[in-house]
mmCIF file of C-alpha atoms in Angstrom:
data_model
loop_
_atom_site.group_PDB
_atom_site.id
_atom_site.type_symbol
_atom_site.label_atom_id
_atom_site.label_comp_id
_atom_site.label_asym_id
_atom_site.label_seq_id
_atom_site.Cartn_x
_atom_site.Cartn_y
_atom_site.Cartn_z
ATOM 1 C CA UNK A 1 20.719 128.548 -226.320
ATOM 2 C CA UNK A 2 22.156 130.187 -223.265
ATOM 3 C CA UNK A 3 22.080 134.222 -223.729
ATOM 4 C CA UNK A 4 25.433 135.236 -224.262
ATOM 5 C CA UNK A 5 26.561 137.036 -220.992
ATOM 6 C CA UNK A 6 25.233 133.766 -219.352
ATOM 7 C CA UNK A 7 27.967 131.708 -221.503
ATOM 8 C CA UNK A 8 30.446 134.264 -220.198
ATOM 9 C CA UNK A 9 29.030 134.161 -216.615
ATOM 10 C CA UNK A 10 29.169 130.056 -216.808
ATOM 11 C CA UNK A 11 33.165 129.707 -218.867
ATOM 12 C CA UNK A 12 34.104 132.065 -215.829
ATOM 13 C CA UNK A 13 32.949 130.326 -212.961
ATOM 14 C CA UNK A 14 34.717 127.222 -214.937
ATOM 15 C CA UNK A 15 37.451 128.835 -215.239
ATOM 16 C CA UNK A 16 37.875 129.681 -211.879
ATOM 17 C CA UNK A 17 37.351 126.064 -210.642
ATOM 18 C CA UNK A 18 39.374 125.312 -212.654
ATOM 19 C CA UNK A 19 42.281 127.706 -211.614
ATOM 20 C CA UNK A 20 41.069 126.051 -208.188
ATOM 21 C CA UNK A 21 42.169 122.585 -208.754
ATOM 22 C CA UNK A 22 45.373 123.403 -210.273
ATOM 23 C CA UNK A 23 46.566 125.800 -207.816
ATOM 24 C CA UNK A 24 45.201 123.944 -204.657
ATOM 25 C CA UNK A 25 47.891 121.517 -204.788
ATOM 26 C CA UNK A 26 50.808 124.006 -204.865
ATOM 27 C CA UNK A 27 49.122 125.834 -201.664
ATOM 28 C CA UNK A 28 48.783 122.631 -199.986
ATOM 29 C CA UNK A 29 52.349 121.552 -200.762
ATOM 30 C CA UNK A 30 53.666 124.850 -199.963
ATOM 31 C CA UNK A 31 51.680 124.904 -196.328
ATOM 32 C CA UNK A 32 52.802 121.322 -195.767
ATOM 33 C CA UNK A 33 55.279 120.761 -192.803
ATOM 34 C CA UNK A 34 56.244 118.861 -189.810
ATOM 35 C CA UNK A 35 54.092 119.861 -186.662
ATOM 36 C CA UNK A 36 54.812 118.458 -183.217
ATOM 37 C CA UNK A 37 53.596 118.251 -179.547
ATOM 38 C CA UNK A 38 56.670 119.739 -177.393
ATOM 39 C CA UNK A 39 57.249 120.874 -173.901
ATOM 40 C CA UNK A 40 60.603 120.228 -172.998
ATOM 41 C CA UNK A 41 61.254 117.640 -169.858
ATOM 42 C CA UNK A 42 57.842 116.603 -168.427
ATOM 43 C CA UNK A 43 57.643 118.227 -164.341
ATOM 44 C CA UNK A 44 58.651 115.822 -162.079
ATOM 45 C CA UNK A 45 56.438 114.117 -160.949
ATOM 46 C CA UNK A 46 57.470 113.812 -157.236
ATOM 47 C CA UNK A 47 57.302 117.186 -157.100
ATOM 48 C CA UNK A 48 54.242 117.923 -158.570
ATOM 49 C CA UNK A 49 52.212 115.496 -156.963
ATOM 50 C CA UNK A 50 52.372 118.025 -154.020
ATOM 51 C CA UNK A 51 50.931 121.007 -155.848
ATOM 52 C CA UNK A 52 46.830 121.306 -155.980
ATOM 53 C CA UNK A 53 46.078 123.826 -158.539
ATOM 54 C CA UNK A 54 43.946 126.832 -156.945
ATOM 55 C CA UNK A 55 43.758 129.233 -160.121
ATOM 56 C CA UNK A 56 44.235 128.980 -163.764
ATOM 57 C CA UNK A 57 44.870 132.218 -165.409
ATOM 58 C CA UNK A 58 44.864 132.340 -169.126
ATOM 59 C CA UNK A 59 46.015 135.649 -171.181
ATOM 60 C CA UNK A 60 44.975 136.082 -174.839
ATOM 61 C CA UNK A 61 46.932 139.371 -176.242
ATOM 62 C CA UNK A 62 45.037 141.646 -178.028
ATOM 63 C CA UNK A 63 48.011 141.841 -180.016
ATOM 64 C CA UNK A 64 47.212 138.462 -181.430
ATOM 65 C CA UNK A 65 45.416 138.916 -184.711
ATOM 66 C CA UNK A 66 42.125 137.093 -185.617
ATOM 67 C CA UNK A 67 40.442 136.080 -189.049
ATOM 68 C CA UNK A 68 37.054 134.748 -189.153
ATOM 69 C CA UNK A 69 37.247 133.787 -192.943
ATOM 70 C CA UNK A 70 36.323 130.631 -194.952
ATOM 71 C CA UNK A 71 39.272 130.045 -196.592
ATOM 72 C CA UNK A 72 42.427 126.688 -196.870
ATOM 73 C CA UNK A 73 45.130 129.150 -194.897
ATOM 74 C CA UNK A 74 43.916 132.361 -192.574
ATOM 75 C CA UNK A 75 46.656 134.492 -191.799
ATOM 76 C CA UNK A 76 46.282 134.729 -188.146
ATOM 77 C CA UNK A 77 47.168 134.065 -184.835
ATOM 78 C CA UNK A 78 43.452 132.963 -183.431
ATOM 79 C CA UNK A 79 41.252 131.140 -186.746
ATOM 80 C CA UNK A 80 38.066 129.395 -184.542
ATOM 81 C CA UNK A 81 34.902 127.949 -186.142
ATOM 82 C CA UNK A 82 34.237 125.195 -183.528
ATOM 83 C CA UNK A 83 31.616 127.990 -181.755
ATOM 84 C CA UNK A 84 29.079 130.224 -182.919
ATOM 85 C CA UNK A 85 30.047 133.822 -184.664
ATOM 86 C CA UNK A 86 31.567 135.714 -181.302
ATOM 87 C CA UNK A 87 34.441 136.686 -179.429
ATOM 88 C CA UNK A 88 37.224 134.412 -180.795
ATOM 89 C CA UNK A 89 39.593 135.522 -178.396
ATOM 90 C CA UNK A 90 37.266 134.798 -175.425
ATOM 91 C CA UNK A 91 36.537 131.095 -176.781
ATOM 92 C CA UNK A 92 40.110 130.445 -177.103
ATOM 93 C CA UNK A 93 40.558 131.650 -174.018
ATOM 94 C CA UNK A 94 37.665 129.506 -172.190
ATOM 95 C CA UNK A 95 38.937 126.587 -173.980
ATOM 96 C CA UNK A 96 42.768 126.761 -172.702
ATOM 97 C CA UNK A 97 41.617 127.408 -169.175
ATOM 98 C CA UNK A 98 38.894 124.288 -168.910
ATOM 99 C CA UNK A 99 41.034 121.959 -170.134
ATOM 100 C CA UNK A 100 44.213 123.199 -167.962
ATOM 101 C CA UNK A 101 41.074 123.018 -164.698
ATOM 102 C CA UNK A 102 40.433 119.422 -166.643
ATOM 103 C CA UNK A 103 43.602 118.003 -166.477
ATOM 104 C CA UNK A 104 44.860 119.482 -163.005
ATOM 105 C CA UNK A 105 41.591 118.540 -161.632
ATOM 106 C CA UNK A 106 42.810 115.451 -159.615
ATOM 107 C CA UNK A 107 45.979 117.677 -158.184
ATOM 108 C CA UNK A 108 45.085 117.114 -154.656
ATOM 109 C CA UNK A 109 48.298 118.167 -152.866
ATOM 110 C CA UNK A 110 49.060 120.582 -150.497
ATOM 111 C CA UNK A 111 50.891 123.023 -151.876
ATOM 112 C CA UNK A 112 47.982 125.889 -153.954
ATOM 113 C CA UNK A 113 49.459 126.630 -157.518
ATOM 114 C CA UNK A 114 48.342 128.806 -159.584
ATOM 115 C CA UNK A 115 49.022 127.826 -163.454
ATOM 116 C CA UNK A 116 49.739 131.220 -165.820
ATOM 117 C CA UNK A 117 49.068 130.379 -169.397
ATOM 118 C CA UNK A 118 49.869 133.097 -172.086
ATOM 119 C CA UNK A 119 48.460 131.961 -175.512
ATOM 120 C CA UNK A 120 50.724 132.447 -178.454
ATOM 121 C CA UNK A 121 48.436 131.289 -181.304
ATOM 122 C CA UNK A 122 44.989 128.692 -181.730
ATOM 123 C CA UNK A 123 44.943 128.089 -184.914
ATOM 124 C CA UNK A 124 41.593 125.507 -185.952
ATOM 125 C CA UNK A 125 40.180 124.743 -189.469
ATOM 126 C CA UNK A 126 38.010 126.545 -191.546
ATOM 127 C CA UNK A 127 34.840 124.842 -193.063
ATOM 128 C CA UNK A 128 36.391 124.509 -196.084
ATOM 129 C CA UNK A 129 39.027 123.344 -195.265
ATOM 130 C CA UNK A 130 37.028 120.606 -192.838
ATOM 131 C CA UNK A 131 34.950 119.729 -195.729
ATOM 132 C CA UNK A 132 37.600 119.674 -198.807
ATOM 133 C CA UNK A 133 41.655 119.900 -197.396
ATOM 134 C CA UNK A 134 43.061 116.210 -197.433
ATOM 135 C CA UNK A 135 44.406 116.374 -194.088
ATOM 136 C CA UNK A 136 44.880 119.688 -191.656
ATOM 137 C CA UNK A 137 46.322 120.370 -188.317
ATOM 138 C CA UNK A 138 45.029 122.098 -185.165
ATOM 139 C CA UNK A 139 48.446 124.477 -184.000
ATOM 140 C CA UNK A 140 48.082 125.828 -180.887
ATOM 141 C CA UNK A 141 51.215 127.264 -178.466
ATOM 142 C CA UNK A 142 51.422 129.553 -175.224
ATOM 143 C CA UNK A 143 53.699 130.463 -172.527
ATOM 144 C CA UNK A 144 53.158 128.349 -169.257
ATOM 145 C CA UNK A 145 54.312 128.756 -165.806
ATOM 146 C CA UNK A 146 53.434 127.410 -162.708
ATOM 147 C CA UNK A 147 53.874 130.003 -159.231
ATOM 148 C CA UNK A 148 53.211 129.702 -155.570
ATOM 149 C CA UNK A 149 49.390 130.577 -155.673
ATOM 150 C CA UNK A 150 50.751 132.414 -151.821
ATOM 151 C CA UNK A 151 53.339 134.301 -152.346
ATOM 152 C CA UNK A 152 53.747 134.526 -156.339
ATOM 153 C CA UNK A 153 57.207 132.570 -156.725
ATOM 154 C CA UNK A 154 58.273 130.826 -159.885
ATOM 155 C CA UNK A 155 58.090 127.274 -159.179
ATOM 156 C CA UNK A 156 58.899 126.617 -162.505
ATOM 157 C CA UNK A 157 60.651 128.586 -165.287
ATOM 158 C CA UNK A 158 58.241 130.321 -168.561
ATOM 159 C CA UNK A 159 57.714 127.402 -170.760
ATOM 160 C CA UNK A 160 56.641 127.120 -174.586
ATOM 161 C CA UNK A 161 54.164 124.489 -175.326
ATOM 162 C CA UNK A 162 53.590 123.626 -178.814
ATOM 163 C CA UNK A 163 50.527 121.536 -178.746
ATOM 164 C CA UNK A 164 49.343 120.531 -182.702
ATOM 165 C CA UNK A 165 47.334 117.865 -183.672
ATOM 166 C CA UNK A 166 45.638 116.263 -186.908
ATOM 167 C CA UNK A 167 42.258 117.471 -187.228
ATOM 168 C CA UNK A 168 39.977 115.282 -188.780
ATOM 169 C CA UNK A 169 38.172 116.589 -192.284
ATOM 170 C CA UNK A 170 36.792 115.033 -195.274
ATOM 171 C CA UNK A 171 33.810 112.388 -194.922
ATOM 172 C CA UNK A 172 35.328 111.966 -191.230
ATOM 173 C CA UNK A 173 35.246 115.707 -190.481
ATOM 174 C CA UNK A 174 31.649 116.406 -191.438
ATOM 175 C CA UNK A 175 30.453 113.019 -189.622
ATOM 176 C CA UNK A 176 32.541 114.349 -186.689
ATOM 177 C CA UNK A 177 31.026 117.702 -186.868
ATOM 178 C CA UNK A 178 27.617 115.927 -186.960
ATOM 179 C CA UNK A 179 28.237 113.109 -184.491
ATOM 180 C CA UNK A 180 31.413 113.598 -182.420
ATOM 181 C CA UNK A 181 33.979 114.438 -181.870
ATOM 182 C CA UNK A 182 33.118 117.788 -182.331
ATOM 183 C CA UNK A 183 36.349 120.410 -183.137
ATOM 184 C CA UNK A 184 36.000 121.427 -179.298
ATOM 185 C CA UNK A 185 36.516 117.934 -178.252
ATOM 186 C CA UNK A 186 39.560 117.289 -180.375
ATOM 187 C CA UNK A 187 40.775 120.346 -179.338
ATOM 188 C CA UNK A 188 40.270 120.368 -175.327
ATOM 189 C CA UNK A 189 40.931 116.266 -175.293
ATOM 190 C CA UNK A 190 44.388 116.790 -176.849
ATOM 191 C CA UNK A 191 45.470 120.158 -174.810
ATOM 192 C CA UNK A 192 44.055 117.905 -171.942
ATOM 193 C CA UNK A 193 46.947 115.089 -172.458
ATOM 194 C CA UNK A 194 49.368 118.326 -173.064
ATOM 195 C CA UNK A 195 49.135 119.465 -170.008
ATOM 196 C CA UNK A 196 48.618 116.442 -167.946
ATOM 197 C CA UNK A 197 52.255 115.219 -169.994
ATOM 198 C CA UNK A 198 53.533 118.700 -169.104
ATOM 199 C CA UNK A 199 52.742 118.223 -165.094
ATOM 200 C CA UNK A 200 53.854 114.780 -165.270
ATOM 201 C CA UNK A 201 50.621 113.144 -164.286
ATOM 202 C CA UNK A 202 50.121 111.553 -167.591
ATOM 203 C CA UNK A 203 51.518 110.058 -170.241
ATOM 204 C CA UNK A 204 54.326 111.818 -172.367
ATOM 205 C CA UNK A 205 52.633 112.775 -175.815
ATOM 206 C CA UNK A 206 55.457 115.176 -177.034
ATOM 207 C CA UNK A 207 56.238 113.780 -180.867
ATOM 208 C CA UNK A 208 55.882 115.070 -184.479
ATOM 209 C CA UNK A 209 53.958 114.595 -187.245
ATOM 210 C CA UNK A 210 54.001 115.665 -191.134
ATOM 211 C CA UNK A 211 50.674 117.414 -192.399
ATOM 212 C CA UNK A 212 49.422 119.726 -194.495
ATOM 213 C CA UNK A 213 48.367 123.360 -192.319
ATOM 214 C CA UNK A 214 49.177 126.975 -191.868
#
């Protein structure tokens, strides 16, 4: 027979698991929402197809707040676990700007831009959340702007981008984590289509979707 401060030790772990499953649902429901992809009127294309993209300058506040902890719903702007323990702000940062060089890549016009990105929030998944949630959502937004890489003039007025996006968890999370696609690739292959929407060299992907998130 189990000492009894172990029978204590054990009914409270219970209990909190227990307390676990019964609240979990009410957090979910109350972080549950409609998320979308939005940037307004996609660039026009005739325009655009004139404009090679020389620099791509990405800003991450150090107002924005940052949380490194494993649980459902950090309160923070930047929550990244799709790289090693480090700078979070930096890997947000490197992130936005390769897939902005990524998708502006074949730009070959005449006209140097430079593309000014200001990031407003990147908000991943947790492990736990990867490994237990029943569905989550990548939300990430910033300012964008696209100038006369020359001379500095607005070629285009400041423009909030919401780009979110299911994340895959679950059995299909951990086999993506393992096997691809990795949180990175979700990430940077759906800010990718964002921007290339945005520009008007690619498909329009602005819509909505209902998921459970922060």
């Amino acid at each position: 027979m189990l000492p009894t401060s172990a029978r204590i030790g054990t009914c409270t772990r219970r209990i909190r698991v227990v307390a676990l499953l019964v609240l979990l649902p009410a957090l979910l429901a109350a972080c549950g929402g409609t998320w979308k992809t939005e940037y307004g009127d996609p660039l026009d294309r005739a325009v655009t197809s004139n404009w090679r993209v020389s620099q791509v300058n990405v800003s991450v506040p150090e107002t924005l707040t940052v949380s490194d902890e494993n649980v459902y719903f950090p309160r923070a702007d930047i929550v990244w676990h799709g790289d090693p323990p480090g700078d979070r702000r930096a890997q947000a940062q490197r992130i936005v700007r390769d897939s902005a060089r990524t998708a502006t890549a074949p730009m070959r016009g005449g006209r140097p831009v430079a593309m000014n990105l200001t990031v407003r929030e990147f908000h991943g998944i947790s492990p736990i959340t990867l490994a237990k949630a029943p569905s989550a959502v990548y939300n990430m937004a910033f300012d964008a702007q696209i100038v006369d890489a020359r001379t500095g003039a607005a070629l285009t007025p400041p423009t909030q981008i919401h780009a979110d996006v299911p994340a895959l968890v679950g059995e299909a999370g951990i086999a993506a984590a393992q096997f691809g696609p990795t949180q990175k690739e979700q990430v940077t292959g759906h800010l990718v289509a964002v921007f290339e929407g945005w520009l008007g060299i690619g498909p329009d992907v602005r819509g909505t979707f209902s998921s459970f998130g922060r």
